[in-house]
Coordinates of C-alpha atoms in Angstrom, one line a residue:
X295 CA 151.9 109.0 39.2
X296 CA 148.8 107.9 41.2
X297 CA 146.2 106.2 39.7
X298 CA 143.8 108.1 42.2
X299 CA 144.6 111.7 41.1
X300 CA 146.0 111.5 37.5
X301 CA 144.9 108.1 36.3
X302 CA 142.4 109.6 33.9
X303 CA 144.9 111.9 32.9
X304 CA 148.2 110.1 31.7
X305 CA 147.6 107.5 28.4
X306 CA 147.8 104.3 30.5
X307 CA 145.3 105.1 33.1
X308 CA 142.9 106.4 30.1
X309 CA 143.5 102.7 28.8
X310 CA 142.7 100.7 31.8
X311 CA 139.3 103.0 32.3
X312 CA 138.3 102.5 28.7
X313 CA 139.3 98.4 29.3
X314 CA 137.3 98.5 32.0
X315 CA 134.1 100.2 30.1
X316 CA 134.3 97.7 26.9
X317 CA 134.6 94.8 29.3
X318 CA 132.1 95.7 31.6
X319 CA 129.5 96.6 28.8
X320 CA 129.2 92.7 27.6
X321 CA 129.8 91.0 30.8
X322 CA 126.8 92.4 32.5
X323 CA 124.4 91.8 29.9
X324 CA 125.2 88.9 29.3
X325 CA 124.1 87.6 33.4
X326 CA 120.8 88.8 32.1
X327 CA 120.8 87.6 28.8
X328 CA 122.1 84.1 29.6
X329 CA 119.0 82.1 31.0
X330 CA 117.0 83.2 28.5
X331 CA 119.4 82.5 25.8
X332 CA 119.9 79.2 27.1
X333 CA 115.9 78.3 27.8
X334 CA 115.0 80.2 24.1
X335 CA 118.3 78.5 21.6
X336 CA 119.3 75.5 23.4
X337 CA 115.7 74.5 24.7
X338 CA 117.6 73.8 28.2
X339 CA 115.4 73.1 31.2
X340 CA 116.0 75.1 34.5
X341 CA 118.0 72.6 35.9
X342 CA 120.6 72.9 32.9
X343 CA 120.8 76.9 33.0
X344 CA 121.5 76.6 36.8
X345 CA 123.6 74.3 36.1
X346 CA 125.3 76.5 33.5
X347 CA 125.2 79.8 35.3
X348 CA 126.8 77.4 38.7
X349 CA 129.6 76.4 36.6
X350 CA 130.4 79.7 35.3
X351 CA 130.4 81.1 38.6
X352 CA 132.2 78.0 40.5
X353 CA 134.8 78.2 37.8
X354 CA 135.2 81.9 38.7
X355 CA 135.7 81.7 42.0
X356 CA 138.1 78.9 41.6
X357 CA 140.4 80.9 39.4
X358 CA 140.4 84.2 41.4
X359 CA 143.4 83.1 43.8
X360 CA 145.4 81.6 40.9
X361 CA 144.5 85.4 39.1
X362 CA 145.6 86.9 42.3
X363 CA 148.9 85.4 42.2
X364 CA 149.7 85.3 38.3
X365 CA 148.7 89.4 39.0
X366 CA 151.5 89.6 41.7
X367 CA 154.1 87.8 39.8
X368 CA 153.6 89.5 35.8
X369 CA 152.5 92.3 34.5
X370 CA 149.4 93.3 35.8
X371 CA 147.7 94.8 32.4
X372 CA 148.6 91.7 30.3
X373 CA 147.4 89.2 32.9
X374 CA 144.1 91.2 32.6
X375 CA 144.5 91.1 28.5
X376 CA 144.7 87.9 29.0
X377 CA 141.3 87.6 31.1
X378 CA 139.8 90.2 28.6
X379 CA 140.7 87.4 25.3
X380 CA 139.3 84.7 27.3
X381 CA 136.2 86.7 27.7
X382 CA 136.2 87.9 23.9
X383 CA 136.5 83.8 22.7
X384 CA 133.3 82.9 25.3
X385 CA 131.3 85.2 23.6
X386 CA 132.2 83.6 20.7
X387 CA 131.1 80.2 21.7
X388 CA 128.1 81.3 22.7
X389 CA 127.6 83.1 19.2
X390 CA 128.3 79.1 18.0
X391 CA 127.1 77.2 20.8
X392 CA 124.6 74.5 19.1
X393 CA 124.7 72.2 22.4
X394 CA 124.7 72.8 25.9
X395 CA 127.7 71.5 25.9
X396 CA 129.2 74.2 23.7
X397 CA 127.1 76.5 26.4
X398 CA 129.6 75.2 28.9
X399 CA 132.9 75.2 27.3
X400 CA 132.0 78.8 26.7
X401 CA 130.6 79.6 30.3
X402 CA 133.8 78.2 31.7
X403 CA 135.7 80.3 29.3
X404 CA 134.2 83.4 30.5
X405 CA 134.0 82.0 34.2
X406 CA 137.9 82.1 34.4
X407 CA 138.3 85.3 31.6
X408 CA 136.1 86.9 34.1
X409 CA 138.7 86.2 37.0
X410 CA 141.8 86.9 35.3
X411 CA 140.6 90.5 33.8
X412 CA 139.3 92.3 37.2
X413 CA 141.6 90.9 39.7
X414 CA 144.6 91.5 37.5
X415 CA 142.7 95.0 37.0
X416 CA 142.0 95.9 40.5
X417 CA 145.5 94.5 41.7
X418 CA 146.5 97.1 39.1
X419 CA 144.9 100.2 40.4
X420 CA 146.2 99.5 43.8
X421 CA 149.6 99.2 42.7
X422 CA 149.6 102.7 40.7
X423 CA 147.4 103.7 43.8
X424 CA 149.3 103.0 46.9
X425 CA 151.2 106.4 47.0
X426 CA 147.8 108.8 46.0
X427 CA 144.5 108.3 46.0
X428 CA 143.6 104.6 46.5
X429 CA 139.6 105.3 47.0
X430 CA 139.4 108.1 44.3
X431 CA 141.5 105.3 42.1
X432 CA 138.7 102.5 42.7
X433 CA 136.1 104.9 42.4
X434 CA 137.0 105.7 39.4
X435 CA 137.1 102.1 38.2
X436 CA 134.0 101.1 39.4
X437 CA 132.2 104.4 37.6
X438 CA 134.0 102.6 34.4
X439 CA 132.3 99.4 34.9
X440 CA 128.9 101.1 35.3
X441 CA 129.1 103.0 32.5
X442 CA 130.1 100.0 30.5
X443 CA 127.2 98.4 31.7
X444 CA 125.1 100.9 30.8
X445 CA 125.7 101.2 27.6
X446 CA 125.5 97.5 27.2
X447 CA 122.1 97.6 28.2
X448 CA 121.3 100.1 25.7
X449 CA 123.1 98.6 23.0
X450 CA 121.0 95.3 23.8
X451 CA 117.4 96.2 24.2
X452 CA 118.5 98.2 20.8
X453 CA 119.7 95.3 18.9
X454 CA 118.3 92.1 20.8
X455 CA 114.9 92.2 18.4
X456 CA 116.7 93.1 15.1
X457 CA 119.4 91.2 15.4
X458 CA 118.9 88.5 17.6
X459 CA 121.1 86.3 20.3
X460 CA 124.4 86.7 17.5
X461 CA 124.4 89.6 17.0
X462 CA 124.8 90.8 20.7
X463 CA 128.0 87.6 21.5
X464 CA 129.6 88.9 17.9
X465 CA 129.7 92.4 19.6
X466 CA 130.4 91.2 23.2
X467 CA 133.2 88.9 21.8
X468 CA 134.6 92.1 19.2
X469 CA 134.3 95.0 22.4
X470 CA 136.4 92.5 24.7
X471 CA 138.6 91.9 22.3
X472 CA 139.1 95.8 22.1
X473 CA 139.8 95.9 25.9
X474 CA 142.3 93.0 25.5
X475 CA 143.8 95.5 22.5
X476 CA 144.3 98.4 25.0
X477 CA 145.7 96.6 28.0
X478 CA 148.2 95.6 25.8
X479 CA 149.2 99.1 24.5
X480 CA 152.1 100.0 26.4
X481 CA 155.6 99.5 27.7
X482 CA 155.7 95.9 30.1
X483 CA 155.6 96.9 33.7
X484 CA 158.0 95.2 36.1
X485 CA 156.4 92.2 37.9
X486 CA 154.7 93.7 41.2
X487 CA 157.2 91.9 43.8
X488 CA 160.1 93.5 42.2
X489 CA 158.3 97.0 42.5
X490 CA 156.7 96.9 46.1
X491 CA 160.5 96.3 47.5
X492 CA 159.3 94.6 50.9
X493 CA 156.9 92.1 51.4
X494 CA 155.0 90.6 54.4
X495 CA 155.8 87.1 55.4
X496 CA 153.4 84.6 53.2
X497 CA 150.2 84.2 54.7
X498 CA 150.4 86.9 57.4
X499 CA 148.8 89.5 55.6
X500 CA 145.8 86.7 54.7
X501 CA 145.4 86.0 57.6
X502 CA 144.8 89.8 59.2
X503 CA 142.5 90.0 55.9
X504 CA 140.0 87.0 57.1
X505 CA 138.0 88.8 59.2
X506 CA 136.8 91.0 56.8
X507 CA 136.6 88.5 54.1
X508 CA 134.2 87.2 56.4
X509 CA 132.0 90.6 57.0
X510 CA 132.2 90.9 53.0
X511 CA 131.3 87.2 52.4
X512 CA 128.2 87.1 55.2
X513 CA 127.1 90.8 53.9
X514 CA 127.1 89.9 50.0
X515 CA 125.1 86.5 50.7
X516 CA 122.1 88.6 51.8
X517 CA 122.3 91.4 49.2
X518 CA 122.2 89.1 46.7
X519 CA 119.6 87.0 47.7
X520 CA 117.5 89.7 48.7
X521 CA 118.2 91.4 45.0
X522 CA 116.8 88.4 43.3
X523 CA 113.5 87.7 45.6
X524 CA 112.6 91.7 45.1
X525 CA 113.3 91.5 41.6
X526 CA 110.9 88.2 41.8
X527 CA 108.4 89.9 44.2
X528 CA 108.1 92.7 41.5
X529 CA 107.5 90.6 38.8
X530 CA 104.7 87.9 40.5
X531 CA 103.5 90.1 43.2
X532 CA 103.3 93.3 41.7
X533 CA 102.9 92.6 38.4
X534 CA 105.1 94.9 36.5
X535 CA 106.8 94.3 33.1
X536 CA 110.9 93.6 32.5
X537 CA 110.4 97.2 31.3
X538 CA 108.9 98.8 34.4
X539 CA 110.8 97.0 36.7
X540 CA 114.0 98.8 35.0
X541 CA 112.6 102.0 35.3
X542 CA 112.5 100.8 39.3
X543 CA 115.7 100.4 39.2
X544 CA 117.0 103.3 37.0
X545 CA 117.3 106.1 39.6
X546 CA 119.4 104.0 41.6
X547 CA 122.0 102.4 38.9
X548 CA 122.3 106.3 37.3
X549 CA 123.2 107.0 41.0
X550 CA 126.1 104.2 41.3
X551 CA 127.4 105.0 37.8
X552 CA 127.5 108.8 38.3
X553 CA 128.9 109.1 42.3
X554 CA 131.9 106.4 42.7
X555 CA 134.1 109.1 41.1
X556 CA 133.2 111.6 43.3
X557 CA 132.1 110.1 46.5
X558 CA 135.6 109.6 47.8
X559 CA 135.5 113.6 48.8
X560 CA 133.0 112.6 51.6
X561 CA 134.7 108.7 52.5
X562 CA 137.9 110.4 52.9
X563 CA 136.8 113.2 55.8
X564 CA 134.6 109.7 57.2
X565 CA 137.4 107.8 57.7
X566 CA 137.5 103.6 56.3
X567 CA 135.6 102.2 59.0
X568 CA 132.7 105.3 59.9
X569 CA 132.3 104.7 55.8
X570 CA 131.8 101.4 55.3
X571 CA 130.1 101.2 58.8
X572 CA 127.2 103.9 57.2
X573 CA 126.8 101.7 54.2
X574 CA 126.0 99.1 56.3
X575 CA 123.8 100.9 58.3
X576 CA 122.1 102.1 55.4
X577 CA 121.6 98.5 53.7
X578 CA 119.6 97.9 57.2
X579 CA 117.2 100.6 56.8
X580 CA 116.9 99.5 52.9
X581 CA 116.2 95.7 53.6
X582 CA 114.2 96.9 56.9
X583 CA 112.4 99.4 54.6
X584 CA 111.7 96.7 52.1
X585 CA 109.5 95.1 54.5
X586 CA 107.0 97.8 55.5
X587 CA 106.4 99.2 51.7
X588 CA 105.8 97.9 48.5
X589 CA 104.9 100.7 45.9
X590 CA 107.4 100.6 42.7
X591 CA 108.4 104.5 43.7
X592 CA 108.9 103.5 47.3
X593 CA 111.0 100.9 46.3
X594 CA 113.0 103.1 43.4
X595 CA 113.6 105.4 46.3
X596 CA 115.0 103.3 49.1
X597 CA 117.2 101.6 46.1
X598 CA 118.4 104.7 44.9
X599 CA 120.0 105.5 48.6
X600 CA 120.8 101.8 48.5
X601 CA 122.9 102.2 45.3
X602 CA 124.8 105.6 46.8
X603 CA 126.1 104.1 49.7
X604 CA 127.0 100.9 47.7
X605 CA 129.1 103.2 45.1
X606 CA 130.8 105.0 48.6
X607 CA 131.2 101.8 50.2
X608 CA 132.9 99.0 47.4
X609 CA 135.7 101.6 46.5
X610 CA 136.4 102.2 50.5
X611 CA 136.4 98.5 51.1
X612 CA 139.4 97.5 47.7
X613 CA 141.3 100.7 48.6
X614 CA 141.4 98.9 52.0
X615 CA 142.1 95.2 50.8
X616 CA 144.9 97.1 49.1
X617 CA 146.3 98.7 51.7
X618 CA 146.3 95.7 53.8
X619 CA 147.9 93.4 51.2
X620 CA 151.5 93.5 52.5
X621 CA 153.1 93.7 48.8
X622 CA 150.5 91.5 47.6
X623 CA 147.9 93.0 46.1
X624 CA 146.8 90.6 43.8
X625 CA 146.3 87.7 46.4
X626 CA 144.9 90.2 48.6
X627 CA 142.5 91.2 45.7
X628 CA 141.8 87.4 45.1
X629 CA 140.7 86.4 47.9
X630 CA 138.8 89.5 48.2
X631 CA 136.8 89.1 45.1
X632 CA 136.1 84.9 46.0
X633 CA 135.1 86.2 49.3
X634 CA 132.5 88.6 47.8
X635 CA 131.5 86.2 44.8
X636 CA 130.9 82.8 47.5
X637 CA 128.6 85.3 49.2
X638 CA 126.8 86.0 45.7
X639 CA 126.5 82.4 44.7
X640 CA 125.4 81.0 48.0
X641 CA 122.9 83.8 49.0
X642 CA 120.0 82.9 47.0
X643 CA 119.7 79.8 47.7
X644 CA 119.6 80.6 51.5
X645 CA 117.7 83.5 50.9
X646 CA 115.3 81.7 48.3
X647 CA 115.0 78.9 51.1
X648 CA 114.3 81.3 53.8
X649 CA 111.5 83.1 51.7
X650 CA 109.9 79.9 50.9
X651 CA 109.5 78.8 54.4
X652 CA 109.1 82.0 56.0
X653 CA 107.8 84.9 53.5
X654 CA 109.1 87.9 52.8
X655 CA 109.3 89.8 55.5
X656 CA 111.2 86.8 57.2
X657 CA 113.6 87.3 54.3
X658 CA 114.0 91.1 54.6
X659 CA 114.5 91.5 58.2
X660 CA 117.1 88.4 58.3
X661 CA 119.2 90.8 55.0
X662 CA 118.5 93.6 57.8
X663 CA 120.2 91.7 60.7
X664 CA 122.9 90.3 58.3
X665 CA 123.8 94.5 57.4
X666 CA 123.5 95.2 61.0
X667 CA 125.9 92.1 62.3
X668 CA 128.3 93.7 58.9
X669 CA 128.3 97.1 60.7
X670 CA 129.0 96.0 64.1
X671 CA 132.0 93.4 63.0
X672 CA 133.5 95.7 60.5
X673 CA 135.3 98.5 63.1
X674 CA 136.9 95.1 64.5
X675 CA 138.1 93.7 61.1
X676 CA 139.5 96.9 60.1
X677 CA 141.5 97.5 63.5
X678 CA 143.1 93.5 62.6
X679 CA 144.3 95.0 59.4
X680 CA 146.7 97.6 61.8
X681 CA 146.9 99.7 58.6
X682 CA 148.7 103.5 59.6
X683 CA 146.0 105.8 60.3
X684 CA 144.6 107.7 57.0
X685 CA 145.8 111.1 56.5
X686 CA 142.7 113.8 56.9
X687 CA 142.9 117.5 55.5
X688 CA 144.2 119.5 58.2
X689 CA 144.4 123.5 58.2
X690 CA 142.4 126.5 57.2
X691 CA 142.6 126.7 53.4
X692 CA 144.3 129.8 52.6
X693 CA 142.4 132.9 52.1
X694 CA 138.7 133.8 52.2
X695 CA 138.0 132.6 48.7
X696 CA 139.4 129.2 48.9
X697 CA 137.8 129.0 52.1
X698 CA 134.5 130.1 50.9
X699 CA 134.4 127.5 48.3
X700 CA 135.2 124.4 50.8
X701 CA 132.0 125.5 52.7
X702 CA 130.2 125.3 49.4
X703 CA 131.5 122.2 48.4
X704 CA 130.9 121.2 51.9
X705 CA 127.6 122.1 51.8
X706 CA 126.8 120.3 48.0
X707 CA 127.6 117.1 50.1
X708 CA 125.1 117.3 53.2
X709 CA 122.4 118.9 51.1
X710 CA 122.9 115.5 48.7
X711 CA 122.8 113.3 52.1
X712 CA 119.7 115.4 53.3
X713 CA 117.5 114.5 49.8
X714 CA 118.7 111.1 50.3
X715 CA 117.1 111.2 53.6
X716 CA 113.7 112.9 52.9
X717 CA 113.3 110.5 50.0
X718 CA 113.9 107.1 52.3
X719 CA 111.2 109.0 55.1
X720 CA 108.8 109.9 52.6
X721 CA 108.9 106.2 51.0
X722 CA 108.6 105.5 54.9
X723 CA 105.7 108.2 54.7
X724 CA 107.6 109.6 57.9
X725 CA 108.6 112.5 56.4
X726 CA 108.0 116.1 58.4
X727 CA 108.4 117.9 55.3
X728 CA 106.7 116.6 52.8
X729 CA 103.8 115.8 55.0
X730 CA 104.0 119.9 55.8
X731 CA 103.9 120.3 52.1
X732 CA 101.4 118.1 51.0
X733 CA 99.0 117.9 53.7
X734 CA 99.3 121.2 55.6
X735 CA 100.9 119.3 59.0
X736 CA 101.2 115.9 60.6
X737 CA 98.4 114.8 63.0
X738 CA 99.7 114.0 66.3
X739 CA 98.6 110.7 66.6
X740 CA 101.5 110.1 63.5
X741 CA 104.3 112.2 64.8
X742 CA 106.8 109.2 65.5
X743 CA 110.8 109.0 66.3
X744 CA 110.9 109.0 62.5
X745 CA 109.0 111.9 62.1
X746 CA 110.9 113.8 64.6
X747 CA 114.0 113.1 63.5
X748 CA 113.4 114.7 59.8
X749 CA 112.5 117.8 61.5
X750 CA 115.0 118.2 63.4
X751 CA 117.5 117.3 60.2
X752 CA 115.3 120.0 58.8
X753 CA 116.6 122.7 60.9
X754 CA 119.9 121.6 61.1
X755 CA 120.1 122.1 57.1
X756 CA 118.6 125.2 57.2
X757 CA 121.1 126.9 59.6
X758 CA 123.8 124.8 58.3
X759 CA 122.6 126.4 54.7
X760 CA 122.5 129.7 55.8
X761 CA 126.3 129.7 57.9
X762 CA 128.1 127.5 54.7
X763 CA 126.8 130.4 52.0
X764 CA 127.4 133.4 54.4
X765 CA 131.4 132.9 53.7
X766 CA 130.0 133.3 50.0
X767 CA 128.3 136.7 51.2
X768 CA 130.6 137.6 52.9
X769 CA 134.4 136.6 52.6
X770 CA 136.4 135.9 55.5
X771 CA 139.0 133.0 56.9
X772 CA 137.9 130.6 59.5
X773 CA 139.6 131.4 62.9
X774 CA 142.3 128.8 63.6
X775 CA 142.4 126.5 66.1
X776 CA 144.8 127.3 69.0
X777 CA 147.2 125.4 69.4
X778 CA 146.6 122.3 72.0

């Protein structure tokens, strides 16, 4: 069965999901917990919970090959069990850490936990993927992780106050320990390489896989660097509280738990490269958007359409690793992952540097240019890969019904992209509608490309509106193509 299509359906697809969720929850607390654990129990300086957070993420990136390889070679769900117990005994030592060097027997812990559990978890998805639904498969995994981590979140602004630093590693430790529990439920698989039945000659498929390695290494550095200087620039500059600058943030992160499921409906009529080329695109305007407004709903808005072509874009980009593994998906997925986790660990410092010297608008126009450099390499790295070409639906459906329900469906998805694009111009204040709505019309001394452009989106919506729903008026079959 594929993981893409029946996954959620069949026990150990339900297992993995739920792995995913309890592992997820923990893990991504704790990055926000951890420095002011550290600074708060231990007393540690700033230099000592860099230095902690560093090694944790060093040792990660370190370990992912090895994970990639020990997820090739056994069975994919107790390699991640494996990853999920060394996860479930760091918590621990941070529940007993006394000394910064407990802190850093435990960070190391989770460092290479964290490596062994979603390599050997992604490598699995692919595997039970490759003959369905690879993106629908990710997608579905990475909608586990963010409802994981929003529970976590909920479960520690609950419990932090009443119970304290403890409480919440006693918990981390005891849900991991519950993912290790379900990943080992099961018959043992078969080691990968005696199930994928031909293999690539080492190194080959590694080497078609570099270039975009490189896109995803070049493109992470910037996102997260230019994550961490807004989250700064909302705190200094704007003044807003841990509290408010979640609520920011809230529109977008219910947006990338909610769509990865479901986006793969519109990623699989783009095509690989038109999909991750849009998310790209997209992380332009958001960086470039960045630089021109500064209001906390301006900034919720072009984060929310941030986070929805993010949630499209990630599960595109491992169905593709995947594809292009050559029998290895867990190298494939190793490399992968170090690739995207270098980028994370070396872009603020180059984008802390660059802000420092330069300002912020420096900063946001060189993440724009980075995005832009992603979407023009990308078409390039994904013809290296010589993957088949992906199968698109084909055919009238049959009868008026099933017909009339595609355009609906069809419909659901451009009026969602349409919102999204009202909401980035009206944070741009560029937007033809609003401006119609709220003002009464749009001086023309203001009607620029921008403006223009949302009109004529406008109309375009409206007759696409009113020719989608007329096969809901009134039934009928779309005329077939002849034949060429």
């Amino acid at each position: 069965m594929s993981a893409g299509t029946d996954a959620p359906a069949d026990p150990a697809g339900r297992r993995v999901l739920s792995a995913a969720l309890f592992a997820s929850a923990p893990a991504e607390v704790l990055d926000f917990l951890l420095p002011l654990w550290a600074g708060s129990t231990l007393g540690a300086g700033a230099f000592v919970v860099g230095a902690l957070i560093a090694f944790e993420a060093v040792l990660s990136l370190i370990v992912r090959p090895l994970a990639g390889e020990l997820a090739d070679r056994f069975d994919q769900r107790r390699v991640a069990a494996a990853g999920a117990g060394l996860y479930a005994l760091s918590f621990a030592g941070y529940a007993l850490a006394g000394s910064p060097v407990a802190a850093f027997v435990a960070a190391g812990l989770g460092g290479a936990g964290g490596a062994l559990f979603w390599v050997a978890l992604r490598a699995w998805t692919g595997r039970r993927a490759q003959d369905g639904d690879a993106t629908s498969a990710y997608g579905k995994l990475l909608s586990a992780e963010g409802q994981g981590a929003f529970v976590g979140y909920l479960v520690a602004f609950s419990l932090l106050e009443r119970g304290g630093y403890p409480l919440l590693f006693w918990l981390g430790g005891a849900a991991c320990a519950v993912a290790a529990g379900l990943l080992l439920r099961g018959p043992r698989q078969e080691p990968a390489r005696a199930a994928t039945g031909r293999r690539e000659r080492r190194g080959a498929a590694e080497r078609r896989l570099l270039p975009l390695m490189a896109v995803s290494a070049v493109t992470a550095v910037a996102e997260a660097g230019l994550w961490m200087l807004l989250l700064l620039r909302l705190q200094a500059d704007l003044g807003l509280s841990p509290n408010e600058i979640a609520l920011v943030f809230a529109p977008g992160f219910v947006v990338f738990v909610l769509l990865p499921a479901h986006a793969h409906r519109l990623t699989d009529r783009l095509g690989r490269t038109p999909a991750m080329v849009a998310s790209f695109a997209a992380s332009a305007l958001f960086a470039a958007g960045l630089a021109v407004v500064s209001t906390p709903p301006a900034v919720a808005v072009l984060w929310t359409v941030a986070a929805a072509c993010f949630a499209a874009q990630i599960p595109v980009e491992q169905a593709t690793v995947a594809a292009a593994s050559g029998g290895r998906i867990g190298r494939a997925m190793g490399l992968y992952e170090s690739a995207r986790l270098a980028g994370v660990v070396v872009g603020p410092l180059v984008m802390g540097l660059l802000y420092e010297e330069a300002g912020w608008v420096a900063a946001c126009v060189a993440a724009a240019a980075t995005s832009v450099l992603g979407a023009l390499v990308v078409p390039y790295a994904v013809r290296t890969l010589g993957l088949a070409p992906e199968r698109k639906e084909s055919g009238p459906p049959t009868g008026p019904k099933a017909h009339a329900r595609k355009e609906r469906r069809d419909w659901y998805l451009h009026t969602a992209v349409f919102a999204l694009g009202q909401l980035v111009l009206w944070a741009l204040d560029s937007s033809w509608l609003v401006r119609q709505i709220t003002d009464g019309g749009v001086p023309d001394g203001e009607r620029g490309p921008l403006v223009w452009a949302g009109r004529i989106w406008l109309t375009i919506w409206v007759v696409d509106t009113v020719w989608s729903w007329s096969y809901t008026a009134w039934p009928r079959e779309k005329e077939p193509k002849p034949p060429a």
